[in-house]
Amino acid sequence: MHRYLKLIHYFPGHLDKAFSECVALSKTHRTSRKGPPPEVPPRVPAGEMNGIEPVGQRTLECAHLVAEWHLCRGSPIIAACALLAVDDVKGSLLMLLRGHELELVVAVGKLICTDPSANNDSCAFDADISAIQGLIATAMRYLTYRAVRLLLWDLAVDLANTLPQGTNRTVLLAEVLIAFMGGHEEREALYTRAGFPTPVECPEKAIGSILDQVLYLLLSTQPYKGLNKALEFLQDQIVGGNLDRESVWYVLRLVQAIPLTQNAAQWMIRADQKAGLLAISAYLGAIRAAGLEYGSIVLYLLSHASYLLEKHRPSGYGFLAEHIELARIKMEEGDTDWGLNVGGNLELWSDFKTSRVSGSHLPRHSDAQTCCITNTIIKGPSYFLENGESVMGLNDALMWAKVHPFSPLGSGCRLNPF
């Protein structure tokens, strides 16, 4: 320990130099070789580098810069390793989540949460267990959506059941059941596996909070009643400016699970209801994307919501056009105050910052494709939409689906790139 302190006092500038190099390295993807050199933070005077804590903080900053550099170059696993090396567990899991390495998020997160040696004094556990569990729950939710896409319904229910008891688990299970379009016997078997009453018995549970009412009505034999109640509730919250309520986002997730392109008789969704649901989902998705710092898709989501309103003109949704325009002005002015409690429920607000899957920096050469929402050439993996012709970059598709799981083409088809 004595030698360590001597090194700190003798070479204070070397750590500062390393930090400056990391800053320059992290900015190389934003500056051309012919442009001005990146700004370097001011040197820390030697008198201020007189302890272990400032050095540890500067080391952590270096690790974050190196991790961001690797993530932007399509290597989320190396980025996560850079943060694990300085015991930033939460930051490491977030890097894996941004890189869509869902299995690794779950495996590493659960290993650290259950490892007794992770709680000793030698491990700098920046994030508390609840923050890490929020990241694990988010990854499990995306894995559940993947199982739904593959029509592995039993697996989807089993994955959702791995979450801790609570609202997030109940809503995720309900999303799976709402999306299921099989026969009557298979549906009742799936309800039993998920621990829900049968569709006939669900209306008896539709009492209490608005979330419970919407959830059990959507799971009943008359789900259109739940859809009506959910749309009325979301409209009231938008008009009243109450988007900081957790129930808004849970109810939104429930209605986003409705299969809009299926012709099941039990839904009886009118054309204006479908258009209104898509428009509200796109608008609230834009607000959620802003809160999660998905800045690259916010304006496109707002434009998509405006397009849906102008094309279909659903009755009773005229108020939404004004809110969309105000949100667009707010975004263009750089206002980051959206009235959201992003630090509250960590199961709702964990997946921050833009997605960067492996290989995102690689060019496509001869099969160059243009993104249907940004009209730019796609780098890295791509994702084809339901018409087999329109295409998005996988990063944009993931962020879009996380906040508005419907196709940008406005057809009502689900967007599930998970």
GROMACS .gro file of C-alpha atoms in nm:
model
  418
    1MET     CA    1   0.000   0.000   0.000
    2HIS     CA    2   0.289   0.236   0.083
    3ARG     CA    3   0.447   0.179  -0.257
    4TYR     CA    4   0.114   0.242  -0.422
    5LEU     CA    5   0.080   0.578  -0.252
    6LYS     CA    6   0.436   0.672  -0.349
    7LEU     CA    7   0.356   0.600  -0.712
    8ILE     CA    8   0.044   0.812  -0.690
    9HIS     CA    9   0.237   1.108  -0.552
   10TYR     CA   10   0.531   1.067  -0.791
   11PHE     CA   11   0.344   1.017  -1.117
   12PRO     CA   12   0.028   1.225  -1.089
   13GLY     CA   13   0.066   1.356  -1.441
   14HIS     CA   14   0.095   1.012  -1.599
   15LEU     CA   15  -0.262   0.921  -1.503
   16ASP     CA   16  -0.382   1.256  -1.632
   17LYS     CA   17  -0.198   1.190  -1.958
   18ALA     CA   18  -0.364   0.850  -1.989
   19PHE     CA   19  -0.701   1.012  -1.931
   20SER     CA   20  -0.631   1.269  -2.203
   21GLU     CA   21  -0.536   0.994  -2.445
   22CYS     CA   22  -0.858   0.810  -2.365
   23VAL     CA   23  -1.059   1.125  -2.436
   24ALA     CA   24  -0.885   1.168  -2.770
   25LEU     CA   25  -0.938   0.801  -2.850
   26SER     CA   26  -1.308   0.817  -2.765
   27LYS     CA   27  -1.363   1.114  -2.996
   28THR     CA   28  -1.186   0.978  -3.302
   29HIS     CA   29  -1.514   0.839  -3.438
   30ARG     CA   30  -1.664   1.190  -3.433
   31THR     CA   31  -1.374   1.386  -3.583
   32SER     CA   32  -1.201   1.354  -3.918
   33ARG     CA   33  -0.826   1.326  -3.949
   34LYS     CA   34  -0.812   1.667  -4.113
   35GLY     CA   35  -1.024   1.834  -3.846
   36PRO     CA   36  -0.908   2.000  -3.524
   37PRO     CA   37  -0.777   1.770  -3.250
   38PRO     CA   38  -1.024   1.671  -2.979
   39GLU     CA   39  -1.042   1.880  -2.666
   40VAL     CA   40  -0.835   1.748  -2.378
   41PRO     CA   41  -0.949   1.815  -2.021
   42PRO     CA   42  -0.730   2.043  -1.810
   43ARG     CA   43  -0.442   1.882  -1.626
   44VAL     CA   44  -0.509   1.806  -1.263
   45PRO     CA   45  -0.252   1.978  -1.039
   46ALA     CA   46  -0.026   1.742  -0.849
   47GLY     CA   47  -0.144   1.892  -0.523
   48GLU     CA   48  -0.494   1.765  -0.589
   49MET     CA   49  -0.380   1.410  -0.666
   50ASN     CA   50  -0.298   1.334  -0.305
   51GLY     CA   51  -0.513   1.030  -0.237
   52ILE     CA   52  -0.653   0.708  -0.369
   53GLU     CA   53  -1.007   0.834  -0.431
   54PRO     CA   54  -0.921   1.094  -0.701
   55VAL     CA   55  -0.706   0.836  -0.878
   56GLY     CA   56  -0.986   0.580  -0.866
   57GLN     CA   57  -1.230   0.834  -1.009
   58ARG     CA   58  -0.995   0.922  -1.293
   59THR     CA   59  -0.936   0.551  -1.363
   60LEU     CA   60  -1.313   0.496  -1.380
   61GLU     CA   61  -1.349   0.784  -1.625
   62CYS     CA   62  -1.073   0.635  -1.839
   63ALA     CA   63  -1.248   0.299  -1.839
   64HIS     CA   64  -1.578   0.456  -1.946
   65LEU     CA   65  -1.412   0.636  -2.235
   66VAL     CA   66  -1.238   0.320  -2.352
   67ALA     CA   67  -1.561   0.121  -2.317
   68GLU     CA   68  -1.758   0.374  -2.523
   69TRP     CA   69  -1.486   0.365  -2.788
   70HIS     CA   70  -1.508  -0.013  -2.817
   71LEU     CA   71  -1.890  -0.007  -2.818
   72CYS     CA   72  -1.899   0.245  -3.103
   73ARG     CA   73  -1.670   0.012  -3.297
   74GLY     CA   74  -1.901  -0.283  -3.265
   75SER     CA   75  -1.742  -0.463  -2.969
   76PRO     CA   76  -1.988  -0.449  -2.676
   77ILE     CA   77  -1.828  -0.746  -2.497
   78ILE     CA   78  -1.485  -0.580  -2.490
   79ALA     CA   79  -1.655  -0.259  -2.375
   80ALA     CA   80  -1.818  -0.449  -2.089
   81CYS     CA   81  -1.485  -0.606  -1.993
   82ALA     CA   82  -1.327  -0.260  -1.970
   83LEU     CA   83  -1.584  -0.159  -1.708
   84LEU     CA   84  -1.575  -0.489  -1.523
   85ALA     CA   85  -1.200  -0.434  -1.483
   86VAL     CA   86  -1.274  -0.132  -1.264
   87ASP     CA   87  -1.568  -0.303  -1.083
   88ASP     CA   88  -1.837  -0.095  -1.254
   89VAL     CA   89  -2.091  -0.378  -1.270
   90LYS     CA   90  -2.391  -0.164  -1.363
   91GLY     CA   91  -2.203   0.009  -1.644
   92SER     CA   92  -2.075  -0.324  -1.773
   93LEU     CA   93  -2.424  -0.476  -1.788
   94LEU     CA   94  -2.556  -0.164  -1.958
   95MET     CA   95  -2.287  -0.198  -2.226
   96LEU     CA   96  -2.395  -0.558  -2.287
   97LEU     CA   97  -2.760  -0.452  -2.299
   98ARG     CA   98  -2.684  -0.177  -2.549
   99GLY     CA   99  -2.497  -0.434  -2.756
  100HIS     CA  100  -2.800  -0.667  -2.738
  101GLU     CA  101  -2.599  -0.939  -2.565
  102LEU     CA  102  -2.904  -1.042  -2.365
  103GLU     CA  103  -2.787  -1.385  -2.250
  104LEU     CA  104  -2.464  -1.235  -2.117
  105VAL     CA  105  -2.654  -0.967  -1.926
  106VAL     CA  106  -2.857  -1.234  -1.748
  107ALA     CA  107  -2.565  -1.470  -1.688
  108VAL     CA  108  -2.317  -1.210  -1.562
  109GLY     CA  109  -2.578  -1.019  -1.363
  110LYS     CA  110  -2.709  -1.325  -1.182
  111LEU     CA  111  -2.358  -1.452  -1.115
  112ILE     CA  112  -2.256  -1.125  -0.952
  113CYS     CA  113  -2.581  -1.091  -0.756
  114THR     CA  114  -2.542  -1.441  -0.610
  115ASP     CA  115  -2.165  -1.435  -0.556
  116PRO     CA  116  -2.099  -1.366  -0.186
  117SER     CA  117  -1.753  -1.230  -0.264
  118ALA     CA  118  -1.913  -0.946  -0.462
  119ASN     CA  119  -2.023  -0.774  -0.142
  120ASN     CA  120  -1.688  -0.744   0.029
  121ASP     CA  121  -1.497  -0.419   0.063
  122SER     CA  122  -1.254  -0.499  -0.219
  123CYS     CA  123  -1.531  -0.488  -0.479
  124ALA     CA  124  -1.649  -0.137  -0.561
  125PHE     CA  125  -2.017  -0.209  -0.603
  126ASP     CA  126  -2.120   0.128  -0.753
  127ALA     CA  127  -2.469   0.017  -0.841
  128ASP     CA  128  -2.690  -0.131  -0.579
  129ILE     CA  129  -2.846  -0.471  -0.630
  130SER     CA  130  -3.179  -0.322  -0.736
  131ALA     CA  131  -3.019  -0.141  -1.033
  132ILE     CA  132  -2.849  -0.460  -1.150
  133GLN     CA  133  -3.172  -0.657  -1.108
  134GLY     CA  134  -3.348  -0.393  -1.317
  135LEU     CA  135  -3.102  -0.453  -1.602
  136ILE     CA  136  -3.145  -0.830  -1.569
  137ALA     CA  137  -3.525  -0.794  -1.574
  138THR     CA  138  -3.504  -0.580  -1.888
  139ALA     CA  139  -3.287  -0.840  -2.065
  140MET     CA  140  -3.528  -1.117  -1.958
  141ARG     CA  141  -3.818  -0.916  -2.100
  142TYR     CA  142  -3.645  -0.890  -2.438
  143LEU     CA  143  -3.568  -1.264  -2.432
  144THR     CA  144  -3.938  -1.324  -2.364
  145TYR     CA  145  -4.027  -1.115  -2.669
  146ARG     CA  146  -3.784  -1.328  -2.870
  147ALA     CA  147  -3.963  -1.644  -2.757
  148VAL     CA  148  -4.295  -1.487  -2.862
  149ARG     CA  149  -4.152  -1.412  -3.208
  150LEU     CA  150  -4.047  -1.777  -3.238
  151LEU     CA  151  -4.395  -1.889  -3.118
  152LEU     CA  152  -4.238  -2.065  -2.818
  153TRP     CA  153  -4.525  -1.978  -2.588
  154ASP     CA  154  -4.442  -2.211  -2.299
  155LEU     CA  155  -4.084  -2.085  -2.300
  156ALA     CA  156  -4.206  -1.724  -2.305
  157VAL     CA  157  -4.418  -1.785  -1.994
  158ASP     CA  158  -4.130  -1.966  -1.820
  159LEU     CA  159  -3.892  -1.678  -1.897
  160ALA     CA  160  -4.140  -1.422  -1.765
  161ASN     CA  161  -4.185  -1.628  -1.450
  162THR     CA  162  -3.814  -1.595  -1.370
  163LEU     CA  163  -3.868  -1.228  -1.284
  164PRO     CA  164  -3.926  -1.136  -0.919
  165GLN     CA  165  -4.286  -1.118  -0.800
  166GLY     CA  166  -4.432  -0.777  -0.879
  167THR     CA  167  -4.602  -0.557  -1.134
  168ASN     CA  168  -4.333  -0.601  -1.400
  169ARG     CA  169  -4.368  -0.980  -1.396
  170THR     CA  170  -4.749  -0.970  -1.403
  171VAL     CA  171  -4.753  -0.727  -1.695
  172LEU     CA  172  -4.497  -0.929  -1.891
  173LEU     CA  173  -4.698  -1.249  -1.845
  174ALA     CA  174  -5.011  -1.063  -1.955
  175GLU     CA  175  -4.829  -0.939  -2.268
  176VAL     CA  176  -4.752  -1.299  -2.364
  177LEU     CA  177  -5.112  -1.410  -2.309
  178ILE     CA  178  -5.256  -1.114  -2.500
  179ALA     CA  179  -5.031  -1.186  -2.799
  180PHE     CA  180  -5.130  -1.555  -2.808
  181MET     CA  181  -5.375  -1.633  -3.090
  182GLY     CA  182  -5.409  -2.011  -3.059
  183GLY     CA  183  -5.712  -2.226  -2.990
  184HIS     CA  184  -5.935  -2.222  -2.685
  185GLU     CA  185  -5.780  -2.524  -2.513
  186GLU     CA  186  -5.423  -2.408  -2.574
  187ARG     CA  187  -5.513  -2.061  -2.445
  188GLU     CA  188  -5.656  -2.195  -2.119
  189ALA     CA  189  -5.352  -2.420  -2.070
  190LEU     CA  190  -5.123  -2.120  -2.119
  191TYR     CA  191  -5.329  -1.913  -1.870
  192THR     CA  192  -5.289  -2.193  -1.616
  193ARG     CA  193  -4.915  -2.213  -1.676
  194ALA     CA  194  -4.888  -1.836  -1.622
  195GLY     CA  195  -5.096  -1.852  -1.302
  196PHE     CA  196  -5.393  -1.652  -1.431
  197PRO     CA  197  -5.762  -1.737  -1.405
  198THR     CA  198  -5.940  -1.852  -1.718
  199PRO     CA  199  -6.063  -1.589  -1.967
  200VAL     CA  200  -6.420  -1.639  -1.842
  201GLU     CA  201  -6.313  -1.568  -1.482
  202CYS     CA  202  -6.087  -1.269  -1.559
  203PRO     CA  203  -6.364  -1.001  -1.550
  204GLU     CA  204  -6.416  -1.081  -1.181
  205LYS     CA  205  -6.056  -0.969  -1.119
  206ALA     CA  206  -6.097  -0.642  -1.315
  207ILE     CA  207  -6.135  -0.426  -1.004
  208GLY     CA  208  -5.912  -0.188  -0.817
  209SER     CA  209  -5.640   0.009  -0.995
  210ILE     CA  210  -5.668   0.110  -1.359
  211LEU     CA  211  -5.382  -0.127  -1.440
  212ASP     CA  212  -5.565  -0.427  -1.293
  213GLN     CA  213  -5.887  -0.331  -1.470
  214VAL     CA  214  -5.718  -0.300  -1.810
  215LEU     CA  215  -5.506  -0.613  -1.761
  216TYR     CA  216  -5.787  -0.851  -1.670
  217LEU     CA  217  -6.030  -0.708  -1.923
  218LEU     CA  218  -5.774  -0.758  -2.200
  219LEU     CA  219  -5.731  -1.117  -2.085
  220SER     CA  220  -6.106  -1.181  -2.072
  221THR     CA  221  -6.343  -1.307  -2.341
  222GLN     CA  222  -6.427  -0.942  -2.424
  223PRO     CA  223  -6.083  -0.777  -2.454
  224TYR     CA  224  -6.215  -0.483  -2.654
  225LYS     CA  225  -6.354  -0.345  -2.325
  226GLY     CA  226  -6.003  -0.335  -2.186
  227LEU     CA  227  -5.880  -0.162  -2.501
  228ASN     CA  228  -6.146   0.109  -2.470
  229LYS     CA  229  -6.063   0.169  -2.105
  230ALA     CA  230  -5.688   0.175  -2.176
  231LEU     CA  231  -5.720   0.426  -2.461
  232GLU     CA  232  -5.939   0.655  -2.249
  233PHE     CA  233  -5.689   0.638  -1.964
  234LEU     CA  234  -5.389   0.713  -2.188
  235GLN     CA  235  -5.569   1.006  -2.349
  236ASP     CA  236  -5.652   1.153  -2.008
  237GLN     CA  237  -5.291   1.118  -1.889
  238ILE     CA  238  -5.152   1.285  -2.201
  239VAL     CA  239  -5.394   1.578  -2.172
  240GLY     CA  240  -5.330   1.608  -1.798
  241GLY     CA  241  -4.952   1.586  -1.834
  242ASN     CA  242  -4.927   1.289  -1.596
  243LEU     CA  243  -4.666   1.090  -1.784
  244ASP     CA  244  -4.456   1.044  -1.471
  245ARG     CA  245  -4.701   0.780  -1.344
  246GLU     CA  246  -4.580   0.420  -1.369
  247SER     CA  247  -4.928   0.300  -1.462
  248VAL     CA  248  -4.911   0.495  -1.790
  249TRP     CA  249  -4.619   0.292  -1.917
  250TYR     CA  250  -4.748  -0.041  -1.791
  251VAL     CA  251  -5.089   0.017  -1.954
  252LEU     CA  252  -4.910   0.122  -2.273
  253ARG     CA  253  -4.714  -0.204  -2.275
  254LEU     CA  254  -5.037  -0.401  -2.241
  255VAL     CA  255  -5.212  -0.236  -2.537
  256GLN     CA  256  -4.893  -0.258  -2.743
  257ALA     CA  257  -4.916  -0.637  -2.707
  258ILE     CA  258  -5.253  -0.649  -2.887
  259PRO     CA  259  -5.227  -0.831  -3.223
  260LEU     CA  260  -5.365  -0.563  -3.455
  261THR     CA  261  -5.327  -0.760  -3.776
  262GLN     CA  262  -5.512  -1.074  -3.660
  263ASN     CA  263  -5.877  -1.124  -3.748
  264ALA     CA  264  -5.983  -1.287  -3.421
  265ALA     CA  265  -6.351  -1.219  -3.354
  266GLN     CA  266  -6.298  -1.151  -2.984
  267TRP     CA  267  -6.107  -0.827  -3.049
  268MET     CA  268  -6.351  -0.638  -3.274
  269ILE     CA  269  -6.109  -0.347  -3.317
  270ARG     CA  270  -6.251  -0.064  -3.526
  271ALA     CA  271  -6.033   0.111  -3.782
  272ASP     CA  272  -6.031   0.440  -3.588
  273GLN     CA  273  -5.939   0.252  -3.268
  274LYS     CA  274  -5.648   0.086  -3.444
  275ALA     CA  275  -5.528   0.419  -3.586
  276GLY     CA  276  -5.568   0.590  -3.248
  277LEU     CA  277  -5.374   0.316  -3.071
  278LEU     CA  278  -5.091   0.335  -3.323
  279ALA     CA  279  -5.075   0.716  -3.298
  280ILE     CA  280  -5.076   0.719  -2.916
  281SER     CA  281  -4.816   0.441  -2.909
  282ALA     CA  282  -4.589   0.633  -3.147
  283TYR     CA  283  -4.625   0.959  -2.951
  284LEU     CA  284  -4.566   0.800  -2.610
  285GLY     CA  285  -4.289   0.594  -2.765
  286ALA     CA  286  -4.118   0.915  -2.871
  287ILE     CA  287  -4.147   1.054  -2.517
  288ARG     CA  288  -4.009   0.730  -2.375
  289ALA     CA  289  -3.727   0.728  -2.632
  290ALA     CA  290  -3.633   1.081  -2.524
  291GLY     CA  291  -3.624   0.971  -2.160
  292LEU     CA  292  -3.406   0.671  -2.249
  293GLU     CA  293  -3.175   0.892  -2.459
  294TYR     CA  294  -3.259   0.731  -2.794
  295GLY     CA  295  -3.216   1.070  -2.957
  296SER     CA  296  -3.166   0.933  -3.308
  297ILE     CA  297  -3.528   0.809  -3.341
  298VAL     CA  298  -3.734   1.060  -3.139
  299LEU     CA  299  -3.815   1.298  -3.423
  300TYR     CA  300  -3.891   1.008  -3.657
  301LEU     CA  301  -4.139   0.865  -3.405
  302LEU     CA  302  -4.310   1.203  -3.375
  303SER     CA  303  -4.329   1.234  -3.754
  304HIS     CA  304  -4.471   0.881  -3.768
  305ALA     CA  305  -4.741   0.974  -3.515
  306SER     CA  306  -4.832   1.282  -3.722
  307TYR     CA  307  -4.848   1.072  -4.038
  308LEU     CA  308  -5.086   0.823  -3.874
  309LEU     CA  309  -5.317   1.103  -3.758
  310GLU     CA  310  -5.323   1.273  -4.097
  311LYS     CA  311  -5.375   0.952  -4.290
  312HIS     CA  312  -5.649   0.791  -4.080
  313ARG     CA  313  -5.795   1.092  -3.892
  314PRO     CA  314  -5.932   0.885  -3.600
  315SER     CA  315  -6.215   1.058  -3.417
  316GLY     CA  316  -6.135   1.190  -3.072
  317TYR     CA  317  -5.759   1.219  -3.125
  318GLY     CA  318  -5.733   1.575  -3.252
  319PHE     CA  319  -5.569   1.682  -2.926
  320LEU     CA  320  -5.269   1.462  -3.005
  321ALA     CA  321  -5.151   1.678  -3.296
  322GLU     CA  322  -5.085   1.972  -3.064
  323HIS     CA  323  -4.889   1.754  -2.820
  324ILE     CA  324  -4.684   1.610  -3.104
  325GLU     CA  325  -4.594   1.956  -3.229
  326LEU     CA  326  -4.497   2.074  -2.880
  327ALA     CA  327  -4.278   1.766  -2.833
  328ARG     CA  328  -4.109   1.828  -3.169
  329ILE     CA  329  -4.030   2.189  -3.075
  330LYS     CA  330  -3.901   2.075  -2.737
  331MET     CA  331  -3.675   1.818  -2.899
  332GLU     CA  332  -3.537   2.062  -3.155
  333GLU     CA  333  -3.459   2.313  -2.879
  334GLY     CA  334  -3.266   2.049  -2.687
  335ASP     CA  335  -3.494   2.057  -2.383
  336THR     CA  336  -3.433   1.738  -2.183
  337ASP     CA  337  -3.702   1.787  -1.919
  338TRP     CA  338  -3.984   1.555  -2.026
  339GLY     CA  339  -4.147   1.526  -1.685
  340LEU     CA  340  -4.053   1.159  -1.651
  341ASN     CA  341  -3.943   0.986  -1.332
  342VAL     CA  342  -3.664   0.790  -1.503
  343GLY     CA  343  -3.483   0.730  -1.175
  344GLY     CA  344  -3.782   0.574  -1.003
  345ASN     CA  345  -3.878   0.230  -1.132
  346LEU     CA  346  -3.557   0.062  -1.246
  347GLU     CA  347  -3.752  -0.214  -1.420
  348LEU     CA  348  -3.915   0.048  -1.644
  349TRP     CA  349  -3.615   0.275  -1.695
  350SER     CA  350  -3.294   0.073  -1.728
  351ASP     CA  351  -3.206   0.043  -2.095
  352PHE     CA  352  -3.050   0.387  -2.144
  353LYS     CA  353  -2.861   0.519  -2.448
  354THR     CA  354  -2.850   0.409  -2.809
  355SER     CA  355  -2.815   0.046  -2.915
  356ARG     CA  356  -2.487  -0.060  -3.077
  357VAL     CA  357  -2.490  -0.428  -3.172
  358SER     CA  358  -2.177  -0.617  -3.276
  359GLY     CA  359  -2.056  -0.514  -3.620
  360SER     CA  360  -2.246  -0.183  -3.624
  361HIS     CA  361  -1.943  -0.002  -3.767
  362LEU     CA  362  -1.891  -0.232  -4.064
  363PRO     CA  363  -1.983  -0.119  -4.420
  364ARG     CA  364  -2.214  -0.333  -4.634
  365HIS     CA  365  -2.020  -0.290  -4.964
  366SER     CA  366  -2.212  -0.430  -5.263
  367ASP     CA  367  -2.546  -0.486  -5.086
  368ALA     CA  368  -2.577  -0.132  -4.955
  369GLN     CA  369  -2.926  -0.065  -4.820
  370THR     CA  370  -3.107   0.254  -4.724
  371CYS     CA  371  -3.294   0.285  -4.395
  372CYS     CA  372  -3.665   0.347  -4.453
  373ILE     CA  373  -3.696   0.596  -4.165
  374THR     CA  374  -3.367   0.790  -4.177
  375ASN     CA  375  -3.300   0.760  -4.553
  376THR     CA  376  -2.933   0.694  -4.481
  377ILE     CA  377  -2.707   0.408  -4.585
  378ILE     CA  378  -2.715   0.130  -4.326
  379LYS     CA  379  -2.397   0.012  -4.161
  380GLY     CA  380  -2.378  -0.323  -3.988
  381PRO     CA  381  -2.671  -0.567  -3.950
  382SER     CA  382  -3.006  -0.479  -4.107
  383TYR     CA  383  -3.368  -0.574  -4.037
  384PHE     CA  384  -3.631  -0.624  -4.309
  385LEU     CA  385  -3.991  -0.517  -4.247
  386GLU     CA  386  -4.306  -0.712  -4.325
  387ASN     CA  387  -4.323  -0.619  -4.695
  388GLY     CA  388  -3.985  -0.780  -4.760
  389GLU     CA  389  -3.850  -0.463  -4.923
  390SER     CA  390  -3.830  -0.186  -4.661
  391VAL     CA  391  -3.532  -0.220  -4.431
  392MET     CA  392  -3.396  -0.062  -4.113
  393GLY     CA  393  -3.061  -0.082  -3.941
  394LEU     CA  394  -3.077  -0.333  -3.657
  395ASN     CA  395  -2.979  -0.065  -3.404
  396ASP     CA  396  -3.266   0.161  -3.508
  397ALA     CA  397  -3.505  -0.135  -3.525
  398LEU     CA  398  -3.418  -0.239  -3.169
  399MET     CA  399  -3.465   0.109  -3.025
  400TRP     CA  400  -3.789   0.156  -3.221
  401ALA     CA  401  -3.930  -0.177  -3.100
  402LYS     CA  402  -3.837  -0.107  -2.738
  403VAL     CA  403  -4.064   0.198  -2.728
  404HIS     CA  404  -4.312   0.142  -3.015
  405PRO     CA  405  -4.333  -0.226  -3.120
  406PHE     CA  406  -4.523  -0.162  -3.443
  407SER     CA  407  -4.392  -0.134  -3.797
  408PRO     CA  408  -4.283   0.212  -3.924
  409LEU     CA  409  -4.495   0.136  -4.233
  410GLY     CA  410  -4.810   0.198  -4.028
  411SER     CA  411  -4.963  -0.142  -4.107
  412GLY     CA  412  -5.002  -0.245  -3.742
  413CYS     CA  413  -4.769  -0.543  -3.787
  414ARG     CA  414  -4.546  -0.610  -3.490
  415LEU     CA  415  -4.182  -0.513  -3.501
  416ASN     CA  416  -3.989  -0.779  -3.311
  417PRO     CA  417  -3.613  -0.774  -3.389
  418PHE     CA  418  -3.521  -0.922  -3.050
   0.00000   0.00000   0.00000
